[in-house]
Every structure is written in C-alpha cells, then in structure tokens.
Coordinates of C-alpha atoms and ligand atoms in Angstrom, one line a residue:
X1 CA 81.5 -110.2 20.5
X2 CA 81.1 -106.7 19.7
X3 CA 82.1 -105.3 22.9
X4 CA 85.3 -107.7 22.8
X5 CA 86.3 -106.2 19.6
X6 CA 85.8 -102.4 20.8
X7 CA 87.5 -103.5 23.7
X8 CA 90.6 -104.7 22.0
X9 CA 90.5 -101.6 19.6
X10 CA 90.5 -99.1 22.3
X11 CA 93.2 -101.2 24.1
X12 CA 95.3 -100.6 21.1
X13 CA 94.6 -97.0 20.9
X14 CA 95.7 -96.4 24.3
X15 CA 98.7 -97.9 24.1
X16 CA 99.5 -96.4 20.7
X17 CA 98.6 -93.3 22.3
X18 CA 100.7 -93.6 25.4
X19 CA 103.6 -94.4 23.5
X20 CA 103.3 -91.7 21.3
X21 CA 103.2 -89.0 23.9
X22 CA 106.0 -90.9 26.2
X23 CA 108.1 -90.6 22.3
X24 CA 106.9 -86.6 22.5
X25 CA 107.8 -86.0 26.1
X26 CA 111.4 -87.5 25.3
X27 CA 112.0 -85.4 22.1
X28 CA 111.0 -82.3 24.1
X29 CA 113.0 -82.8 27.2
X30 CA 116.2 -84.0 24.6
X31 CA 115.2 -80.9 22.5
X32 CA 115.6 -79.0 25.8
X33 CA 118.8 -80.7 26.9
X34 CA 120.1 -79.9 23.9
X35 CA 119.5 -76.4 22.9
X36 CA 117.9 -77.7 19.4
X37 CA 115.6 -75.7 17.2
X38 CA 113.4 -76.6 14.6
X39 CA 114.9 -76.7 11.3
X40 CA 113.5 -75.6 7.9
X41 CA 110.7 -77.5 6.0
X42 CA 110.4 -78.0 2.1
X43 CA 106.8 -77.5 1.0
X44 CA 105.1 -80.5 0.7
X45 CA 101.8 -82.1 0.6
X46 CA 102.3 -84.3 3.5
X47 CA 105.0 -85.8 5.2
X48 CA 103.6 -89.2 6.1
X49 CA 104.3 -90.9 2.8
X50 CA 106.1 -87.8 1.1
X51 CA 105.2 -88.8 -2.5
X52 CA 105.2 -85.7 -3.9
X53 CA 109.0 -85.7 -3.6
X54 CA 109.3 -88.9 -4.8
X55 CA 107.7 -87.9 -7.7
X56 CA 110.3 -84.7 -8.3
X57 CA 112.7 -86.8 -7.8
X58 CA 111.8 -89.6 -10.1
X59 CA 111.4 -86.8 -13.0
X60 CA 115.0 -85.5 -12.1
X61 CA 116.1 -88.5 -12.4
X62 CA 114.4 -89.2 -15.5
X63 CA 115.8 -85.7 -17.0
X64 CA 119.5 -86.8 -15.7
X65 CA 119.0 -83.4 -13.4
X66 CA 118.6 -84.8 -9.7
X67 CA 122.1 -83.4 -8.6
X68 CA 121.5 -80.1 -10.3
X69 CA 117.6 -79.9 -8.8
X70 CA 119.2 -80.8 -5.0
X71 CA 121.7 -77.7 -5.3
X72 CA 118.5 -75.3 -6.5
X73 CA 116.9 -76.1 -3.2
X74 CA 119.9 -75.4 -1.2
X75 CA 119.7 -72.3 -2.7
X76 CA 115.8 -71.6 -2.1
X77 CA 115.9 -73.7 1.4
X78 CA 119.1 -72.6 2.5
X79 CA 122.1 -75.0 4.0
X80 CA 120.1 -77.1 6.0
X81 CA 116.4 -78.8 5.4
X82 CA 114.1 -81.4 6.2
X83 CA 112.0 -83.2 3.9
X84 CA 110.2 -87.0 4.0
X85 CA 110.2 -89.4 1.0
X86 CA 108.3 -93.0 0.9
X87 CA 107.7 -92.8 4.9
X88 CA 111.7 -91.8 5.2
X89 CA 112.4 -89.0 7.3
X90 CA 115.3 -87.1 6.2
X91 CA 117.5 -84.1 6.6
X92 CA 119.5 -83.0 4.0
X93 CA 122.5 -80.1 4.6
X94 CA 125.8 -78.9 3.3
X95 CA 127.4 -77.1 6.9
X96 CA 130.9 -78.5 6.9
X97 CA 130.0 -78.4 10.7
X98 CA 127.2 -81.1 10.2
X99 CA 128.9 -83.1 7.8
X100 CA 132.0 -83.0 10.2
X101 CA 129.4 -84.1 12.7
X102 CA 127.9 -87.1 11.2
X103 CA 131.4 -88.3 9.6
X104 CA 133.5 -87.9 12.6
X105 CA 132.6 -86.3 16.0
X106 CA 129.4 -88.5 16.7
X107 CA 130.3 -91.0 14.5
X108 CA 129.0 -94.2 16.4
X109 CA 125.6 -91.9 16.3
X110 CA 125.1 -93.1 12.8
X111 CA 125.2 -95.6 10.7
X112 CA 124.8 -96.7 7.0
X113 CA 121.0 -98.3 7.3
X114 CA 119.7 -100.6 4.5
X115 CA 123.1 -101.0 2.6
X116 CA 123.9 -104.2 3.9
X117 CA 120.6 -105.7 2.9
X118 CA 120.5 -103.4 -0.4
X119 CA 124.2 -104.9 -1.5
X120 CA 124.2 -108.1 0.6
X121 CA 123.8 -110.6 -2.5
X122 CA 126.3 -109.2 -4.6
X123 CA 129.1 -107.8 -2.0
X124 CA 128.3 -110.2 1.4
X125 CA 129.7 -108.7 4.5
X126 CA 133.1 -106.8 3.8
X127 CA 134.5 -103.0 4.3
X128 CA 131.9 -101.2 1.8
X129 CA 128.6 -102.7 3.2
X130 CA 129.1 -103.5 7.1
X131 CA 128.8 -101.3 10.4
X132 CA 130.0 -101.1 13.8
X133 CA 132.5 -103.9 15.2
X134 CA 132.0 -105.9 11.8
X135 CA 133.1 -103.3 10.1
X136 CA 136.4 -102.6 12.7
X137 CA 137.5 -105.9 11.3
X138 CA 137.1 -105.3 8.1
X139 CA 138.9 -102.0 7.8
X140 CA 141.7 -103.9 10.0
X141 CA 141.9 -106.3 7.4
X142 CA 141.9 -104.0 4.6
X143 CA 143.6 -100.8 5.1
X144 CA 147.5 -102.4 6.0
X145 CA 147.3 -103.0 2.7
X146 CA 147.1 -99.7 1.6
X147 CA 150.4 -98.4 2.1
X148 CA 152.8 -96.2 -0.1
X149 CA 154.9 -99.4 -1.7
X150 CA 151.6 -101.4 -2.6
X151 CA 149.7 -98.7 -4.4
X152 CA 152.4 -98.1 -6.4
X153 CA 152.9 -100.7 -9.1
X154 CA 152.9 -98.6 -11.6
X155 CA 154.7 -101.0 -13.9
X156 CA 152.0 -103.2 -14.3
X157 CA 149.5 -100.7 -14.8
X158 CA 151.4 -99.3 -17.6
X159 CA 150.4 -102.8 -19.5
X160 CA 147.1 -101.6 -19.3
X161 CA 147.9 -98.3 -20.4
X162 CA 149.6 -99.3 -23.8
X163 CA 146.7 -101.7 -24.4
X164 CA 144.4 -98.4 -23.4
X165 CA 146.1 -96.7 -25.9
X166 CA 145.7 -99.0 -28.7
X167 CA 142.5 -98.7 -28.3
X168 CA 142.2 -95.3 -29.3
X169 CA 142.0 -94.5 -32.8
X170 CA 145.0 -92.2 -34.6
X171 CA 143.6 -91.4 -37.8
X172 CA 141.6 -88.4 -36.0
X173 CA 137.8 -90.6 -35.6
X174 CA 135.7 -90.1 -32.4
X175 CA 136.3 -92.1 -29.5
X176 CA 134.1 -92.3 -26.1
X177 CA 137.3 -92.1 -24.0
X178 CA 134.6 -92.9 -20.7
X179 CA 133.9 -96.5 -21.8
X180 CA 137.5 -97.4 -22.4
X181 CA 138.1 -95.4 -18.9
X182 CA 135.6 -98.4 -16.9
X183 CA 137.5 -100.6 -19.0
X184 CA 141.2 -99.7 -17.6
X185 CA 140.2 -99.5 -14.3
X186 CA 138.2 -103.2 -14.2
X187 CA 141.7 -104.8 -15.7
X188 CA 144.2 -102.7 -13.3
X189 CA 142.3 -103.4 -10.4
X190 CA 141.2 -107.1 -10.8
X191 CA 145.0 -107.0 -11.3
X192 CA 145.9 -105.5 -8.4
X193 CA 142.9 -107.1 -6.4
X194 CA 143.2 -111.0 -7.8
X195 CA 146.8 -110.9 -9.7
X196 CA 145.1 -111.6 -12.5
X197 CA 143.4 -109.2 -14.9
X198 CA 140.4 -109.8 -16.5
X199 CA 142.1 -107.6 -19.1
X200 CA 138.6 -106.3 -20.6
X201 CA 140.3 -104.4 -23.0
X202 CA 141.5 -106.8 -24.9
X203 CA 140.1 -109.8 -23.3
X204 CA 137.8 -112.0 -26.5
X205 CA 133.8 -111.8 -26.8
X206 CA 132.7 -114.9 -24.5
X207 CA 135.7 -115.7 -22.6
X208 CA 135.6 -116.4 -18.9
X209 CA 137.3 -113.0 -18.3
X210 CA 134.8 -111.3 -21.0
X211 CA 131.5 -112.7 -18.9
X212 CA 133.0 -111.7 -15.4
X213 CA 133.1 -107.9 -16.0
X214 CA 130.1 -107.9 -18.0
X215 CA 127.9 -110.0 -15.0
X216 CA 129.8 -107.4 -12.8
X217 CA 128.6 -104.3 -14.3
X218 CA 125.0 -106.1 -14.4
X219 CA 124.8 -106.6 -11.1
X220 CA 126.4 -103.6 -9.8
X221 CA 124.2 -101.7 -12.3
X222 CA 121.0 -103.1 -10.1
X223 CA 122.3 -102.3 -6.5
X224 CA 121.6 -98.6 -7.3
X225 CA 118.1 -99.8 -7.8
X226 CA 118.0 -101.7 -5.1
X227 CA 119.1 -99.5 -2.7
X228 CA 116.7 -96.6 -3.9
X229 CA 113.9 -99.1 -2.4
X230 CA 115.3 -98.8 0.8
X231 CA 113.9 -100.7 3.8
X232 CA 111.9 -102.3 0.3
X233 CA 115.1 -103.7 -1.1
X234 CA 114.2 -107.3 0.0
X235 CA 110.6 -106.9 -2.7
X236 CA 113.7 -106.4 -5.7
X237 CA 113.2 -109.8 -7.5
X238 CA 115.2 -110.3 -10.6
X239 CA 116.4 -113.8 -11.9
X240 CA 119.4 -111.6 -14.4
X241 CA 120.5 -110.1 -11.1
X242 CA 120.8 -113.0 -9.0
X243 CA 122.4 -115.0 -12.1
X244 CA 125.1 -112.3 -12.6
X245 CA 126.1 -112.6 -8.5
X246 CA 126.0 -116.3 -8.4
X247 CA 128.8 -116.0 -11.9
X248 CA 130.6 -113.1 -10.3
X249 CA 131.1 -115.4 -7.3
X250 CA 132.1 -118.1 -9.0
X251 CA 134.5 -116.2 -10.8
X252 CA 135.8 -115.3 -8.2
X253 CA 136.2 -118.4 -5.7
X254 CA 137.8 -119.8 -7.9
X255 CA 140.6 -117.4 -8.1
X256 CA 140.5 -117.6 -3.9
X257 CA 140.7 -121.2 -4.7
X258 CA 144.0 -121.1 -6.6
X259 CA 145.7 -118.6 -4.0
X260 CA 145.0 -120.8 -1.4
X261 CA 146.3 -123.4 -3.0
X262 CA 149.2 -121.8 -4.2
X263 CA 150.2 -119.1 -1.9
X264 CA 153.1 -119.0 0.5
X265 CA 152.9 -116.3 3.2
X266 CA 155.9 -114.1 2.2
X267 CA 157.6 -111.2 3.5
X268 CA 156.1 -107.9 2.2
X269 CA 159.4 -106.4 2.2
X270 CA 160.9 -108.9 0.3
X271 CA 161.6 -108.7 -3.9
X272 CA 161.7 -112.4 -5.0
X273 CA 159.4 -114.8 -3.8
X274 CA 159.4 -118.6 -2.8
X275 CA 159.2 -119.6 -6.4
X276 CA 162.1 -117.5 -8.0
X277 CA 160.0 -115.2 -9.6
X278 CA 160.0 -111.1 -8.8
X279 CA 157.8 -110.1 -6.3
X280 CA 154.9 -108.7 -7.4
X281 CA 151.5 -106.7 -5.0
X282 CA 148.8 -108.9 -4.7
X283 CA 146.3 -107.7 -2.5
X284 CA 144.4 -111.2 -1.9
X285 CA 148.2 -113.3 -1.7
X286 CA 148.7 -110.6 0.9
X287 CA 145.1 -110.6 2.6
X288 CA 145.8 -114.6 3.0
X289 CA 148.0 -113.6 5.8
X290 CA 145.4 -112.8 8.2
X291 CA 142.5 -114.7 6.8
X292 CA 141.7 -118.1 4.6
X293 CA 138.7 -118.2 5.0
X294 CA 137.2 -117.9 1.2
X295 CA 134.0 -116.1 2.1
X296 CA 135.7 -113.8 4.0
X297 CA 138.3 -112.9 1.3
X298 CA 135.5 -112.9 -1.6
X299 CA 133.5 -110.3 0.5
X300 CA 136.6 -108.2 0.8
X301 CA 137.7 -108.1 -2.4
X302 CA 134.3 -107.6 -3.8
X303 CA 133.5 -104.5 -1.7
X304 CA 136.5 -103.1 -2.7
X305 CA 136.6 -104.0 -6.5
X306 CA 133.1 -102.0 -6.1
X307 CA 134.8 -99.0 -4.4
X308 CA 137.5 -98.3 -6.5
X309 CA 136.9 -99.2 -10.0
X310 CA 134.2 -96.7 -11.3
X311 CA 134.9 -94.0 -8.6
X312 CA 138.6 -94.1 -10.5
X313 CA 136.8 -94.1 -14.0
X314 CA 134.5 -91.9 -13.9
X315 CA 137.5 -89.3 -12.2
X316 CA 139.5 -89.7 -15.5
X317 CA 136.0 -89.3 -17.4
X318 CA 135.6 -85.6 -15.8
X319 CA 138.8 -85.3 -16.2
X320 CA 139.4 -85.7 -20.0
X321 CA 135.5 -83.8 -20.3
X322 CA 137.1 -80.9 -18.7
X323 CA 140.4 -81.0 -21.2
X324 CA 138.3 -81.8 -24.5
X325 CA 137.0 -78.3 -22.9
X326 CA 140.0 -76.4 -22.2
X327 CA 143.2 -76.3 -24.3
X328 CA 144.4 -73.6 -22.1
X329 CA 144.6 -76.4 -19.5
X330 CA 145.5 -79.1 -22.0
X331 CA 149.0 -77.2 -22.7
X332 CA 150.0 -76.3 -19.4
X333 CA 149.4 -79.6 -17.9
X334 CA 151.4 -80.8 -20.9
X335 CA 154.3 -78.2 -20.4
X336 CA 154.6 -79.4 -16.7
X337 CA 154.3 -82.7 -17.7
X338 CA 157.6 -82.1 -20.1
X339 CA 159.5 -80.0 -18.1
X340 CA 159.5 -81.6 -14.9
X341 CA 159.6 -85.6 -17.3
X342 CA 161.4 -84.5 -20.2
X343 CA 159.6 -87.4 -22.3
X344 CA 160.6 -90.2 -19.3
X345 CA 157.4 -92.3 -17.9
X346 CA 156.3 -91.2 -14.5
X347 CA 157.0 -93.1 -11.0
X348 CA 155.8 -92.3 -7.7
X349 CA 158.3 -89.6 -6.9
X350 CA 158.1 -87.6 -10.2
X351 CA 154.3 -87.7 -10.1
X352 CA 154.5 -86.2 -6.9
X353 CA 156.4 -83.1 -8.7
X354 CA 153.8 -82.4 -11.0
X355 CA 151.4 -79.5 -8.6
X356 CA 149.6 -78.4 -11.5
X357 CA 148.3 -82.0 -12.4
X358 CA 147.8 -82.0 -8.5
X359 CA 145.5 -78.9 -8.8
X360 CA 143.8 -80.1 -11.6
X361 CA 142.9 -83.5 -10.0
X362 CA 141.7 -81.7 -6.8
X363 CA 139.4 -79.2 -9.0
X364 CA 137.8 -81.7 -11.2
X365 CA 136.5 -83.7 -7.8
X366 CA 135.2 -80.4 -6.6
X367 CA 133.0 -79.7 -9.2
X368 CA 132.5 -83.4 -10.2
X369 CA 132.5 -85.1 -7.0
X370 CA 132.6 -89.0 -8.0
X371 CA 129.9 -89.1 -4.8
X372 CA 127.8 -86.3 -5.4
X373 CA 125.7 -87.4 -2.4
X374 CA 125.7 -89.9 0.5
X375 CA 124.0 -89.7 3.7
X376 CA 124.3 -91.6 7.6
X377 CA 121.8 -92.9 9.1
X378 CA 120.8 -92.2 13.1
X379 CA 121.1 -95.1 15.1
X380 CA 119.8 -93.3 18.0
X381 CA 118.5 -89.7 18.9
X382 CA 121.3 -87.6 18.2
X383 CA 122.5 -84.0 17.5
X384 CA 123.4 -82.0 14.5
X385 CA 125.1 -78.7 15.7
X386 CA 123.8 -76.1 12.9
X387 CA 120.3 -75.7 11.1
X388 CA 118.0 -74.5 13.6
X389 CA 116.5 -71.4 14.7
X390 CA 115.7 -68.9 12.1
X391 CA 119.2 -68.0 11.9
X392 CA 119.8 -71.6 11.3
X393 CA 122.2 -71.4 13.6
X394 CA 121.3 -73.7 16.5
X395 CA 121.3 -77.6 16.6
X396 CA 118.8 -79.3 15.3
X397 CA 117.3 -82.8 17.2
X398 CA 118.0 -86.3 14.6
X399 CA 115.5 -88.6 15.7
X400 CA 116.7 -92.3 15.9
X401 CA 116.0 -94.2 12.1
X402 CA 115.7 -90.5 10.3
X403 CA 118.8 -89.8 7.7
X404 CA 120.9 -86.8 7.3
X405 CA 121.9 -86.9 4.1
X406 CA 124.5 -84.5 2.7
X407 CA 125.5 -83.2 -0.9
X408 CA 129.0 -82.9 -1.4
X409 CA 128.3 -82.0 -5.0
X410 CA 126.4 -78.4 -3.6
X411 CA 129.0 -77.8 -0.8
X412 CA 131.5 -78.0 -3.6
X413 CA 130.4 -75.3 -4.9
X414 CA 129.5 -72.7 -2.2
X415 CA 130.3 -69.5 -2.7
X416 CA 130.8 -68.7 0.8
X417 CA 134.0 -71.3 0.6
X418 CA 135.6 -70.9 -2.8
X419 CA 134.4 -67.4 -3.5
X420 CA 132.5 -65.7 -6.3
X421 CA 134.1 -67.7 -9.3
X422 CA 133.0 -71.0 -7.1
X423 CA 131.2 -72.2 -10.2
X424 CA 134.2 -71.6 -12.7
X425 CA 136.8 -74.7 -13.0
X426 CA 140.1 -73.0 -12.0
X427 CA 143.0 -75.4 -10.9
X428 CA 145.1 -72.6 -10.0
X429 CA 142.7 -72.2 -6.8
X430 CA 144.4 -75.0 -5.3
X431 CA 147.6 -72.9 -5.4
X432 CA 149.3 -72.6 -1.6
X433 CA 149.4 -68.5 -2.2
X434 CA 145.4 -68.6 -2.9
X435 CA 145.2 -69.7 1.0
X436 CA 142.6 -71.0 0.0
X437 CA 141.5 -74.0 3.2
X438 CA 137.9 -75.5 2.8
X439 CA 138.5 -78.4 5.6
X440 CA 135.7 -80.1 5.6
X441 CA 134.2 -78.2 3.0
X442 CA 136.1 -80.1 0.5
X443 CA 135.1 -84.0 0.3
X444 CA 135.5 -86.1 -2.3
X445 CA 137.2 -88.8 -0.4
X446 CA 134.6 -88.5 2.5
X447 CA 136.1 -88.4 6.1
X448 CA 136.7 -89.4 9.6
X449 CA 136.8 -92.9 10.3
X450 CA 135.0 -94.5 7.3
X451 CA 137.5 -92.2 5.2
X452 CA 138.3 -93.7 1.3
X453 CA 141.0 -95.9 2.0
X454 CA 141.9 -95.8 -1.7
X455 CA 142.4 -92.2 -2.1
X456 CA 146.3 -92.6 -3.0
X457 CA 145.8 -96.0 -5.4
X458 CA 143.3 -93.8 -7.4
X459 CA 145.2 -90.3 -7.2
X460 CA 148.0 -92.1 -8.6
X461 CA 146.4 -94.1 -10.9
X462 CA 144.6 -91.3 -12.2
X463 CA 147.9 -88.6 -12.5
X464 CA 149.7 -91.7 -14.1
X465 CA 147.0 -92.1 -16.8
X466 CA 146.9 -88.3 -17.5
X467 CA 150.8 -88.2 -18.1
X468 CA 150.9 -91.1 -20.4
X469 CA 147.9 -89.9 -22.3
X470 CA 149.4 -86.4 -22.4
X471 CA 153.1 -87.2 -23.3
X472 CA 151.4 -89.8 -26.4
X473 CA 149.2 -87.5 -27.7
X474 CA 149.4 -83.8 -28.4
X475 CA 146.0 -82.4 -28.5
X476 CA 142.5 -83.5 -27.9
X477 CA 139.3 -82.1 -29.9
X478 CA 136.2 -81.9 -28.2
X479 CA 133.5 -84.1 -30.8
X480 CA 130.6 -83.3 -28.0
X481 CA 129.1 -79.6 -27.9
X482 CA 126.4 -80.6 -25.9
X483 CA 126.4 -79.8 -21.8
X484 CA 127.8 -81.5 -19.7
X485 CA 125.2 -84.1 -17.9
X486 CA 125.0 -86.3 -14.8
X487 CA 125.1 -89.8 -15.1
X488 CA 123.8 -91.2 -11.5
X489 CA 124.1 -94.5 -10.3
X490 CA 126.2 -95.3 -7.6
X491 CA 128.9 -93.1 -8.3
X492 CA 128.5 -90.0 -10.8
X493 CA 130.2 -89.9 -14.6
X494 CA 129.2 -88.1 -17.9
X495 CA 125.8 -88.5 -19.2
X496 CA 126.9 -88.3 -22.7
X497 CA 130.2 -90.5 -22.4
X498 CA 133.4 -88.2 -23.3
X499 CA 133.5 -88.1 -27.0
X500 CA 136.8 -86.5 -28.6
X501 CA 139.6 -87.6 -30.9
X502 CA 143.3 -87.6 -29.8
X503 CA 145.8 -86.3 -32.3
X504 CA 148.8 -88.3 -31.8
X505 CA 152.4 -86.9 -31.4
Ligands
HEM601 C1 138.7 -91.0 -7.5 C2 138.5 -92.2 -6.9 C3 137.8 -92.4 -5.6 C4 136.9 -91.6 -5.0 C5 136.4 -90.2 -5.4 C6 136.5 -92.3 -3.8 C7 135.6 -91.9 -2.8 C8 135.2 -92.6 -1.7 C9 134.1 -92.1 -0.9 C10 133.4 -90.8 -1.0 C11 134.0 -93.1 0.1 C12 132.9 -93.1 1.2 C13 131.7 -93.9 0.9 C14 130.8 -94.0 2.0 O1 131.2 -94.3 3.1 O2 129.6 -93.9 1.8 C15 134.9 -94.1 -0.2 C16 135.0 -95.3 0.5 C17 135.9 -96.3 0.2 N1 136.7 -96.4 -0.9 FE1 137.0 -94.9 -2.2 N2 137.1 -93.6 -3.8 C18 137.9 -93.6 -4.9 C19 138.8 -94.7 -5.2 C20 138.9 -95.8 -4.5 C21 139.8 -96.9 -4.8 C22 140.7 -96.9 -6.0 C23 139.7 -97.9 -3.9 C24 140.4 -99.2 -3.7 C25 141.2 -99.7 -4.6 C26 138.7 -97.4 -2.9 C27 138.3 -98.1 -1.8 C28 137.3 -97.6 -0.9 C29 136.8 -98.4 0.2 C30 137.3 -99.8 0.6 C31 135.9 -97.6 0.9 C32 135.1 -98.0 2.1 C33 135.9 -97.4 3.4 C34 135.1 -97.7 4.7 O3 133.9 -97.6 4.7 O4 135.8 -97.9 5.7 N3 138.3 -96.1 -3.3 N4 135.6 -93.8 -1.3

C-alpha cells in the first residue's frame, strides 16, 4: 500500500516537473524570439503569495493614500515594474508605449479577467463587463447611439440643473457640492438611459424612484469589493448585496416592460413621434430597434448607467475642488463664459466656443483622472515593448494569466511629458501655442478599441453644468482647508466631499 502511494506521489512529481520545465523551455525560447529582458523587481518577501504587498496596500487604502503610494514607487522603481499580490502576477508601468500596447496594438492579447464574474450579478453581460466577440456585439449595439444629436439634449438636462440649483443654499451656508454632483448625474442619465428620471434630487424618502438609486449605489458600492478578491470574487457572500441587485433589476424590467409595450420604432431623424408628441432621445426606445430581448437591454443599460454616472460626478467634484481653490480660474472661466454667452444658456455650438472651459476640463482629468488605474489582463504569452534591460529599454515577456496594470493617475503627471510644473494645475497648458502633444500620455478616456464611448455625453454634460453654475453664481468660497484626498472605489472623487458656499448673483 505504501509503495502504491510513493508510486503515485512520484508519478505526480514527474509530471509536475516535466511541465514545469516544458513551461521554462517555452518562456526562454519566446524570450529569445522576442528580444525581451527582465524587467525590474519591487522588494518583496516572496512572490508566491505576495502578502507583504497586500498588506501596503490594504494600509494605503486604509489611509485614502493608495494612488499617491503607487506614483512614489514609480518614482523609486522607475516606469516599469513587476510585483505579485495574493498569487497574482502583475506588472505595473506608465510608458505611453506599453499602455499603447495593451490598449491598442495587441489588443486581442489581453483581456479584462475576473470582471465579468466580479460584476456579473449586478451588470449581466453588456458593454462594461464582457470580452472578445460578446463584447463586438455589445459595442455594436451601443455606440450608434452615441452620436453628436443624441448626446446633446441639453434641454432636458437643464430641468435637472434648476432643480440642482435649488438645492444649493443662498444665504452663504456650506454645501457638499460632490453629493448633489452623484445626484445630478443619477437623474440626467436614468433620463437619458430609461426616459424617465429617477429625479434623486427631488424625488420623496421611500418612493420607488428614492429606493432604486439608493439599492444602486449599494450594490455598485460592493462590486469594488468584489472585484479586489479577484479570481475570489465568487467567496463574496452578502444577502444586502444580492437584495439591492434583485430591486435594481426589478426596477428596471419594468421600465423595459413599458417600452416594449409602448414603443414604436421611429425614425431618429424625425421631430414628432407616432403619438403627436415632440421627439425626445431615448436611449432604450432607440436600443429597441435592434434588440427586444429584456435581458439583453437591462444588461446594456445597466453597464452603461455604471460607466457614466459617477465617472461624470466625480469630474464636476474635481472640478468645483479645483475652483473653491482658485479664484484666479473662477474669474476667467466666468469672463469667457460672459463674453462669448452674454448671459444666454449654452447649446452645443456655443459650448464648443468656450477653449478656456475646454482647457480646464482637460487639466482637471490630468491631474484627477476619474480612472486613476485600470489594468489588461494576458490572455496568452505576449509582449510589452519597453521595461527591460537595465536601460529599461527592451521588451519585456507577459506571461499568459499575469496583468499589466497601468496608472494613468502617475503618467499624468510625468515630468518628462508636461514638463517641470507637471504637478501644478495650469489650464493654459492645453493652449495650441504650448505645443504641448502627450498622445497616449494623456488618458482619461482610455483608448483603442475599448475607448469611452461616452466621452462627448460627459464633456458636454460637464461644460454645461460649469456655465450654468458660473453664469448663477458669482463666487465660490472654499469651507475645506484640508488637502485634497482620494476617494477610491471604482472610479476616483474627493475624499472629503467638496465643501463651499456659492454666493449668488
Ligand atoms: C468624465 C466622465 C468619464 C470618464 C473620465 C470616462 C472614462 C472611461 C474609461 C477610462 C473607460 C475605460 C474603462 C475600461 O475599459 O476599463 C470608459 C469606458 C466606458 N465608458 Fe466612460 N467615462 C466617462 C463618462 C462616460 C459616460 C457619461 C458614459 C455613458 C453615458 C460612459 C460610457 C462608457 C462605456 C459604455 C464604457 C465601456 C466601453 C467599452 O468597453 O467598449 N462613460 N470610460
């Protein structure tokens, strides 16, 4: 019995050895092939398990510094490192080269790992969480509907705007601007996205409306947990989180419900529908043209409810952090605003007129990157083209299942790319005679084909908000000396919410 069992064990062995070494000879003759180097190693204990970064990274977290600590170690480590954390393999870097790598030229290389699995139960399958053909389909779906006319309902949104402003007290009392920001952008986009707001703003305590964005945040607030377990994710058990998706989605089915009821397939072009009434952008009355089935359309709308309401908040959080900050920049955002407005509310066209909002909107994501980090998974043994060698100037092998993981948030804020004063917020950098070009240096949208397909819905959504604010209030006080602070979850706003007072006109 004995000898059976040694038998068995050093069957095992050998074939746990032989794969191993056939594994070695492959990564040495693709190493060769290749031209790759090895790349630079943080310190750590070991590399197996890699719980000594864990650790760090749970304190950062704890001390709302984990974005912060990541851009100290680019700095001791250089552009491009390798690390391992809870048995994940990972290299981290911020070469415009590499990023341009992952996000574009190899793209199929790489894939987005356990997101599916981490966000399955809230979002399903739709544009946000899927890969490869799935994922084709989606974006199909989805971006058509992205064009100039739809994003630009501006009418509607300025509803939510006086509401917004309401809000905000005029007798010269502190307001967190940040959670009335999450608010406005979870009533203009269910707008947008359903036809119906949920109109949080001014929407009463236990309505129908009321529980939806509150179940919402809930359950969103848990995916970021979720998808820190990684390959884990499936061990997450929590009753609140799987009672807050099972309301969100019944919330929403039966809005899908209605349209399908409802709906007539109509011409986008044109201004009245069937029913006599103006015509009015409805992303799902719209999505109905290429799909009813209800699953389908709840996953899409879903995913991108997820994408683009907080990313859109917490831009106008930085943004009015960065003005309680600056006067300077307060007045001659204000003086463009009047000059080129003269006191009229903005449309498409005259927004696009305003450069100086422009360079302000394109500063604050460079130093406040909504996505401070995001990384791509290797779906087979691949390439990175810079990191190796001690140069760090030759490729560097990605094994198949390892991540390369890149921090917008440090690359922002290279010297190298927006020069000495990198660190400094300066809109007027963005001016054409500053020639100033970072490619793909500059990222908050992300790029190549997975590229934020509602970058114009938010830029305009987010300049609109600025000018109404700015032509209904004439200064803003600052009521927060503190620093400013990371708030991490799945996108990045301020720590300490934006606390000022608006001093109306
Ligand atoms: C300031 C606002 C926004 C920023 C900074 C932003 C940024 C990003 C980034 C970095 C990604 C890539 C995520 C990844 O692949 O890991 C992304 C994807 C996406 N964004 Fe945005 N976003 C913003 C607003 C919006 C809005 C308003 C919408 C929709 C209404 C939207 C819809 C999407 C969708 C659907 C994707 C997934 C695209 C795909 O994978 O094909 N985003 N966004």
């Amino acid at each position: 019995m004995v000898g059976l069992k040694s038998i068995v064990a050093g069957l095992l062995a050998l074939a746990f050895a032989t794969r191993w070494l056939i594994r070695y000879v492959s990564i040495v003759r693709f190493k060769r092939k290749h031209g790759c180097k090895s790349e630079v190693r943080i310190p750590q204990v070991e590399r197996i398990i890699g719980y000594d970064l864990f650790k760090i990274q749970m304190q950062a977290s704890k001390d709302k510094k984990i974005i912060e600590v990541s851009r100290k170690r680019f700095e001791n480590f250089g552009n491009t490192w390798s690390g391992s954390m809870m048995g994940q393999r990972f290299f981290n870097t911020i070469e415009m080269e590499n990023v341009k790598t992952v996000l574009a030229t190899n793209f199929r290389d790489f894939g987005l790992g356990q997101r599916q699995e981490s966000f399955g139960p809230l979002l399903g399958q739709g544009i946000f969480t899927t890969d490869g053909v799935q994922w084709e389909h989606s974006r199909a779906l989805v971006r058509p509907n992205f064009t100039r006319a739809q994003v630009a309902d501006l009418d509607t949104f300025e509803t939510h705007i006086l509401q917004f402003i309401s809000k905000i007290p005029k007798d010269g009392s502190t307001v967190d601007l940040q959670t009335l920001f999450f608010q406005l952008t979870l009533d203009s986009a269910t707008e947008f996205l359903f036809g119906a707001s949920v109109n949080s703003l001014s929407s009463k305590e236990g309505s129908e409306q009321e529980k939806f964005g509150k179940q919402f945040d809930l359950a969103q607030s848990k995916l970021g947990r979720r998808s820190r377990l990684g390959k884990l994710s499936f061990l997450f058990r929590d009753k609140e989180f799987d009672q807050a998706c099972r309301d969100v989605h019944v919330f929403v089915d039966k809005i899908i419900a209605d349209a399908l009821e409802k709906a007539q397939p109509h011409d986008i072009e044109k201004s009245i529908d069937s029913t006599g009434e103006p015509w009015r952008y409805i992303f799902l009355t719209e999505m109905l043209n290429s799909t009813r089935d209800p699953k389908r359309l709840r996953d899409e709308l879903l995913n991108i409810l997820l994408a683009g309401r907080d990313t859109t908040a917490s831009l106008l959080s930085h943004s009015f952090h960065l003005l309680a900050r600056r006067p300077d920049i307060f007045n001659k955002l204000k003086a463009e605003i009047s000059n080129e407005l003269h006191g009229e509310k903005p449309n498409y066209e005259t927004l696009r007129n305003l450069k100086y909002l422009k360079y302000f909107l394109n500063e604050a994501l460079r130093l406040y990157p909504v996505v401070p980090a995001n990384g791509r998974f290797a779906v087979r043994d691949t390439t990175i083209p810079l990191g190796g060698g001690p140069d760090g100037k030759s490729p560097i092998m990605i094994p198949k299942g390892t991540v390369v993981a890149y921090s917008v948030y440090s690359m922002h804020r290279r010297k190298d790319i927006y020069g000495p004063d990198a660190l400094e917020f300066r809109p007027e950098r963005w001016a054409p005679e500053e020639g100033l070009r970072p490619g793909w240096g500059y990222l908050p949208f992300n790029g190549g084909p997975r590229i934020c397909v509602g970058q114009q819905f938010a830029l305009t959504e987010a300049s609109y908000t600025i000018v109404r604010l700015l032509q209904e209030f004439s200064a803003i006080e600052n009521r927060d000396e503190t620093p400013w602070q990371e708030n991490l979850s799945l996108t990045m706003s301020c720590g300490r919410g934006v606390k000022v007072a608006l001093v109306p006109k």
